[in-house]
Tab-separated table of C-alpha atoms in Angstrom:
chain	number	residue	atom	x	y	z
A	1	UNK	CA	3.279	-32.207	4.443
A	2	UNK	CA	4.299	-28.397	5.073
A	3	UNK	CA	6.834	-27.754	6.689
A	4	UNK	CA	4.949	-25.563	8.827
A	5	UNK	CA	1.943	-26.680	10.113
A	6	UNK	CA	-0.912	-24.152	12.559
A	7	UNK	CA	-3.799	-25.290	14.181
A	8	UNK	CA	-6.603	-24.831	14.192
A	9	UNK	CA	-7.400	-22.837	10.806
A	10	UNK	CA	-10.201	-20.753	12.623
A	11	UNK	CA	-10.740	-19.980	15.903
A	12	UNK	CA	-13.974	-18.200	17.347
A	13	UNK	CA	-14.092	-17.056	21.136
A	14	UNK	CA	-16.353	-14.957	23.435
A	15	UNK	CA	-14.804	-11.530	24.839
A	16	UNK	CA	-12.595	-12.382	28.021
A	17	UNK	CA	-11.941	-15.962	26.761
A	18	UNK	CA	-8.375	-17.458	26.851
A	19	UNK	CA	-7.299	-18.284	23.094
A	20	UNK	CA	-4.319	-20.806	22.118
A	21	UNK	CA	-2.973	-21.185	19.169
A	22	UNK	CA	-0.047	-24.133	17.954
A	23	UNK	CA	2.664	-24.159	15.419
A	24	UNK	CA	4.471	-27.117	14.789
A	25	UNK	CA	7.274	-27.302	12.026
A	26	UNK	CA	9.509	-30.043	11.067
A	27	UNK	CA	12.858	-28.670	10.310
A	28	UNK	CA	16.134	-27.153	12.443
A	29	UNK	CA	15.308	-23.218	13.138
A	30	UNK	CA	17.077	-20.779	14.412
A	31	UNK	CA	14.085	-18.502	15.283
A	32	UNK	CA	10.291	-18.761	15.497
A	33	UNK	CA	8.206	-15.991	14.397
A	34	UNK	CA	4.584	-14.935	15.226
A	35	UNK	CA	2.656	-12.489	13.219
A	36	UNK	CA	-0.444	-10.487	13.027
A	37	UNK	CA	-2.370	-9.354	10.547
A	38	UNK	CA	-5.404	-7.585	10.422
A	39	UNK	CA	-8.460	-7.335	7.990
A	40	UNK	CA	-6.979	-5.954	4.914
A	41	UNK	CA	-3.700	-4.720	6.576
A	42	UNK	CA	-0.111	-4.914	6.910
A	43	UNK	CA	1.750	-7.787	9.093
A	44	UNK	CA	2.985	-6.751	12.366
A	45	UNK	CA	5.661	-8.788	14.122
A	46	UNK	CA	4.620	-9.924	17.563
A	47	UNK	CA	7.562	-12.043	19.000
A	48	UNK	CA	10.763	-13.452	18.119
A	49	UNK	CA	11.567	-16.581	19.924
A	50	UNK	CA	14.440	-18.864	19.785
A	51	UNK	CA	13.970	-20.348	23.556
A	52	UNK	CA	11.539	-20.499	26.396
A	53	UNK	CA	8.968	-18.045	26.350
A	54	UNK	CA	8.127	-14.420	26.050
A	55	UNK	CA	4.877	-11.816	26.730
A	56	UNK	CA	3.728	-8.744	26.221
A	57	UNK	CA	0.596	-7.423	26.928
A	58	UNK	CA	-1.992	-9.780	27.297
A	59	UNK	CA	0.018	-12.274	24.591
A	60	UNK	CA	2.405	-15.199	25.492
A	61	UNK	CA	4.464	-16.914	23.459
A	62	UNK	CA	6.032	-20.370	23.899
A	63	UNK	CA	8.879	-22.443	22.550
A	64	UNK	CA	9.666	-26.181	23.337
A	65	UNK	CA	12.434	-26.507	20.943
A	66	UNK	CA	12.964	-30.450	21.249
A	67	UNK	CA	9.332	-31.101	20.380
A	68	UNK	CA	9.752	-28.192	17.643
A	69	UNK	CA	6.363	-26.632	18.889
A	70	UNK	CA	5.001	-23.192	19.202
A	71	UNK	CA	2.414	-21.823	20.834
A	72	UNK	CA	0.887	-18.300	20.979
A	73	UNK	CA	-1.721	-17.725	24.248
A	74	UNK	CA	-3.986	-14.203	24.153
A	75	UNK	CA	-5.008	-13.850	27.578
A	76	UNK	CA	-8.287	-11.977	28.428
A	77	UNK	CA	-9.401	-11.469	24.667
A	78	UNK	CA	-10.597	-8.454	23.417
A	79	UNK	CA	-12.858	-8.238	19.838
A	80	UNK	CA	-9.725	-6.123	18.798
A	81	UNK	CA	-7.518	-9.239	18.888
A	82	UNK	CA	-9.805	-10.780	15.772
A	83	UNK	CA	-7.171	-10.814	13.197
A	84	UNK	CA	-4.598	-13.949	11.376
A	85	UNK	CA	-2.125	-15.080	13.641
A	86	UNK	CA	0.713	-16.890	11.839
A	87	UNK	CA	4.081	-18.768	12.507
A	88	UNK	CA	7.028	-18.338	10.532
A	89	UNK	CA	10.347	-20.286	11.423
A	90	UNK	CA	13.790	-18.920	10.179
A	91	UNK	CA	16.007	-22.177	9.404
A	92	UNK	CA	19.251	-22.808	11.209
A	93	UNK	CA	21.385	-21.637	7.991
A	94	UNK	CA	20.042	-18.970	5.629
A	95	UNK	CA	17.524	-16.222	6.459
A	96	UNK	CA	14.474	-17.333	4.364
A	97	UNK	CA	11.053	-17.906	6.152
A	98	UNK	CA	8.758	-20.714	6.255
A	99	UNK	CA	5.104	-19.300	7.128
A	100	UNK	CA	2.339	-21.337	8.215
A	101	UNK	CA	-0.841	-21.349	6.934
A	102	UNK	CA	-1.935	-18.743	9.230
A	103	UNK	CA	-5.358	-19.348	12.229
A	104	UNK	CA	-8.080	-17.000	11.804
A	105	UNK	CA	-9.118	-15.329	15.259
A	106	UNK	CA	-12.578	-13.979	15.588
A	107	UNK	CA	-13.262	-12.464	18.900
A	108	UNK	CA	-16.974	-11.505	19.633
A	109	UNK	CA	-18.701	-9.304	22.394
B	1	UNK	CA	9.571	6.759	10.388
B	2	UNK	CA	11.902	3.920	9.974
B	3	UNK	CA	10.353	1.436	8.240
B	4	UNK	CA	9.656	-0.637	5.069
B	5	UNK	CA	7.961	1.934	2.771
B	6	UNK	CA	5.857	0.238	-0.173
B	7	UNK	CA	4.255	1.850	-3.147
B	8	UNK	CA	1.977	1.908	-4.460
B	9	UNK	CA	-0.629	0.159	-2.146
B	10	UNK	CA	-3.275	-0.675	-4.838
B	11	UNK	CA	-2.723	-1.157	-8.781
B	12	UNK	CA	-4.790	-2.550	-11.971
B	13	UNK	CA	-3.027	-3.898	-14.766
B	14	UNK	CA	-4.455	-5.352	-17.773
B	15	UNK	CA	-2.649	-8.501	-19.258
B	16	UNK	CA	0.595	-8.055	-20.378
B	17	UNK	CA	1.263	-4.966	-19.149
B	18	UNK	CA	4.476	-4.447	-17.266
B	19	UNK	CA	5.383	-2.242	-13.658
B	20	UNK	CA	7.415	-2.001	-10.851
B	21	UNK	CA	5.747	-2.722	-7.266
B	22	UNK	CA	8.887	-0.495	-5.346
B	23	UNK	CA	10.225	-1.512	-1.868
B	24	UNK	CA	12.295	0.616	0.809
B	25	UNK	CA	13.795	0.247	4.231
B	26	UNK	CA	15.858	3.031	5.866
B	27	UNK	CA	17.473	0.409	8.936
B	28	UNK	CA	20.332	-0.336	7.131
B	29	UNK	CA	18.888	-4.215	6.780
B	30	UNK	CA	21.238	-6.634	4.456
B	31	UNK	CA	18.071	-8.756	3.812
B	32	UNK	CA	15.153	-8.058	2.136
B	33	UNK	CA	12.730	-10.115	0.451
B	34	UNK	CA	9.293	-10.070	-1.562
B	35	UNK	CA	6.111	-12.263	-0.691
B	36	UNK	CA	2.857	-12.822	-2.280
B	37	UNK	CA	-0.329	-13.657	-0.519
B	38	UNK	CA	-3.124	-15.486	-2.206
B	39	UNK	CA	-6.238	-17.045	-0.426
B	40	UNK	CA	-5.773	-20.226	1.202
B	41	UNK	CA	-2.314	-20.378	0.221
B	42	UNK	CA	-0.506	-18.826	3.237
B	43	UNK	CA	2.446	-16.475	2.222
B	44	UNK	CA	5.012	-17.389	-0.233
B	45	UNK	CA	8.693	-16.094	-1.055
B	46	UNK	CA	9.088	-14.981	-4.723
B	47	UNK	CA	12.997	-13.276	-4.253
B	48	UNK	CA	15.366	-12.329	-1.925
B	49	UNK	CA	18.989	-10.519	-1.486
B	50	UNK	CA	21.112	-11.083	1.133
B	51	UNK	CA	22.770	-7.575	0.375
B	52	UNK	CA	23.658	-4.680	-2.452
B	53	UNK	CA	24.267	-6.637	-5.554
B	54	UNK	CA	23.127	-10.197	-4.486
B	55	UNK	CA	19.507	-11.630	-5.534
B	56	UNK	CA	18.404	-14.911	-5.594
B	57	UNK	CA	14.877	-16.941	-6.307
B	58	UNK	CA	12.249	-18.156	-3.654
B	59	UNK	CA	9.706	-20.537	-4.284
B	60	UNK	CA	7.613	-18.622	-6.714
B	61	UNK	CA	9.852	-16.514	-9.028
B	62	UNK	CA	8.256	-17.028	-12.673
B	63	UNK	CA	7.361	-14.020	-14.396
B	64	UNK	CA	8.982	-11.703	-11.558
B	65	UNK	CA	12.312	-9.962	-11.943
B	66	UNK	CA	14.416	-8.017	-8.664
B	67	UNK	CA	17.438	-5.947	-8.578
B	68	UNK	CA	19.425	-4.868	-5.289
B	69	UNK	CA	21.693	-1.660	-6.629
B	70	UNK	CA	21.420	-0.179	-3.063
B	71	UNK	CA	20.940	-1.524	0.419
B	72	UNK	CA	17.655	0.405	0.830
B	73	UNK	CA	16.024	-0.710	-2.752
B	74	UNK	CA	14.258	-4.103	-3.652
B	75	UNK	CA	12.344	-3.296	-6.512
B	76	UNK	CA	10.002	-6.258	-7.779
B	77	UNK	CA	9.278	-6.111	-11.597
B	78	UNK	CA	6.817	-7.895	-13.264
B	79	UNK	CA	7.605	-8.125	-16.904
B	80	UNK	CA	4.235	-9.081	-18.669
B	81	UNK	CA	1.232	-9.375	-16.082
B	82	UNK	CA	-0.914	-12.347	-16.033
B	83	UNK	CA	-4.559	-12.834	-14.295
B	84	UNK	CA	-2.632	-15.147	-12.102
B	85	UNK	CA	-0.059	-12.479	-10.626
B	86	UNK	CA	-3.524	-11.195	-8.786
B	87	UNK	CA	-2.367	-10.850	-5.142
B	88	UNK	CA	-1.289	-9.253	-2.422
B	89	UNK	CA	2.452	-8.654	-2.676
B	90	UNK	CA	4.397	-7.720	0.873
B	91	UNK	CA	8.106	-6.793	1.308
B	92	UNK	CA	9.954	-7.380	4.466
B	93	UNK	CA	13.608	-6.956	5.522
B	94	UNK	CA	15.644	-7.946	8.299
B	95	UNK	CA	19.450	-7.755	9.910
B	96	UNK	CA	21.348	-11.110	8.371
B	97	UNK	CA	22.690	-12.138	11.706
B	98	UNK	CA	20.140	-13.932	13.993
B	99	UNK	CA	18.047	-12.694	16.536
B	100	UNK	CA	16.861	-10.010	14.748
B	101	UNK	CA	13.549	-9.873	13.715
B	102	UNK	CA	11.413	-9.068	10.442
B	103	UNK	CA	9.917	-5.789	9.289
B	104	UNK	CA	7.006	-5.957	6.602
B	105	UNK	CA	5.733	-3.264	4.311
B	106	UNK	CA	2.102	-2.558	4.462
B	107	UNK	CA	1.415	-4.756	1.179
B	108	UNK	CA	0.672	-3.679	-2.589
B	109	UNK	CA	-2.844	-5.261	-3.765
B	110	UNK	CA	-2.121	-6.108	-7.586
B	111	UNK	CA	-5.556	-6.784	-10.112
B	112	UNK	CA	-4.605	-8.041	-13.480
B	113	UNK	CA	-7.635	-8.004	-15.605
């Protein structure tokens, strides 16, 4: 089992629609990561979470750090949001990241 | 710009050749570390330093060597390219101390024919 786990894989939505994506990981972090990267590009760092919750723009990000679960809300979505979202924890002692398997987001007109 | 700065973004190699994919960050970050992205497989840590002189292995290292002489250099060598070392490589670095986030370079795509 990874230690990082996304769901689901692939996502397709209509223009406007609210998206949700989940991470769920299994070990102690110290920080949750979510990421974005676009068709043959570079990875962009959305968010940084360690507690509650966080948003910018149109994107929310969530923390329940009991239940060690993630989640990553694009309000509103636009066909420019179709990229891979993915999850990468930072453990409690060391700086090395765990990524998820990434979720595919396809966004159409 | 600050910035991780990665070059070059697209290289061929034939089998057994040997280069340097070269990695640099003008923040001042103590961490920096090399990834490699394959289909289906998610991204994967190959090395990492914690700061000048200090280097240690990820979870793919074989056939891949990294040196830290400077804080701003993480150069990733590959010593004798193999068809499986096709990928997309990334470098990101970060501040040590936590709650600071990561920076990644805008990938190298390696072909080894």
């Amino acid at each position: 089992k990874n230690e990082v786990e996304q769901s689901p894989q692939n996502l397709t939505a209509q223009e406007g629609e609210f998206i949700t994506i989940n991470c769920s990981y299994s070990v102690g972090i110290s920080a949750l990561h979510w990421l974005q990267q676009h068709p043959g590009g570079g990875i962009v760092s959305l968010f940084m979470l360690s507690s509650g919750k966080k948003k910018h723009g149109r994107l929310i990000a969530t923390i329940n750090i009991q239940e060690k679960h993630s989640s990553l809300h694009i309000t509103a979505s636009h066909p420019r949001d179709s990229a891979v979202y993915i999850c990468a924890v930072k453990p409690a002692a060391g700086n090395k990241l765990t990524f998820g398997g990434g979720t595919r987001v396809l966004v159409k007109p | 710009n600050a910035g991780v700065t990665q070059t070059p973004k697209f290289q061929v190699l034939k089998t057994g050749q040997s280069m340097t994919l070269q990695c640099a960050q003008d923040m001042n970050h103590e961490y920096m570390s090399w990834y490699r992205q394959d289909p289906g497989m998610g991204l994967r840590l190959i090395h990492y330093s914690v700061g000048a002189g200090i280097t240690d292995q990820g979870e793919v290292p074989n056939g891949y060597n990294v040196s830290r002489s400077t804080t701003e250099d993480f150069p990733l060598r590959l010593l004798s390219a193999a068809p499986s070392q096709t990928s997309v490589y990334f470098c990101a670095s970060s501040y040590k101390s936590i709650g600071y986030g990561y920076t990644f370079g805008s990938g190298t795509r390696l072909t080894v024919v």
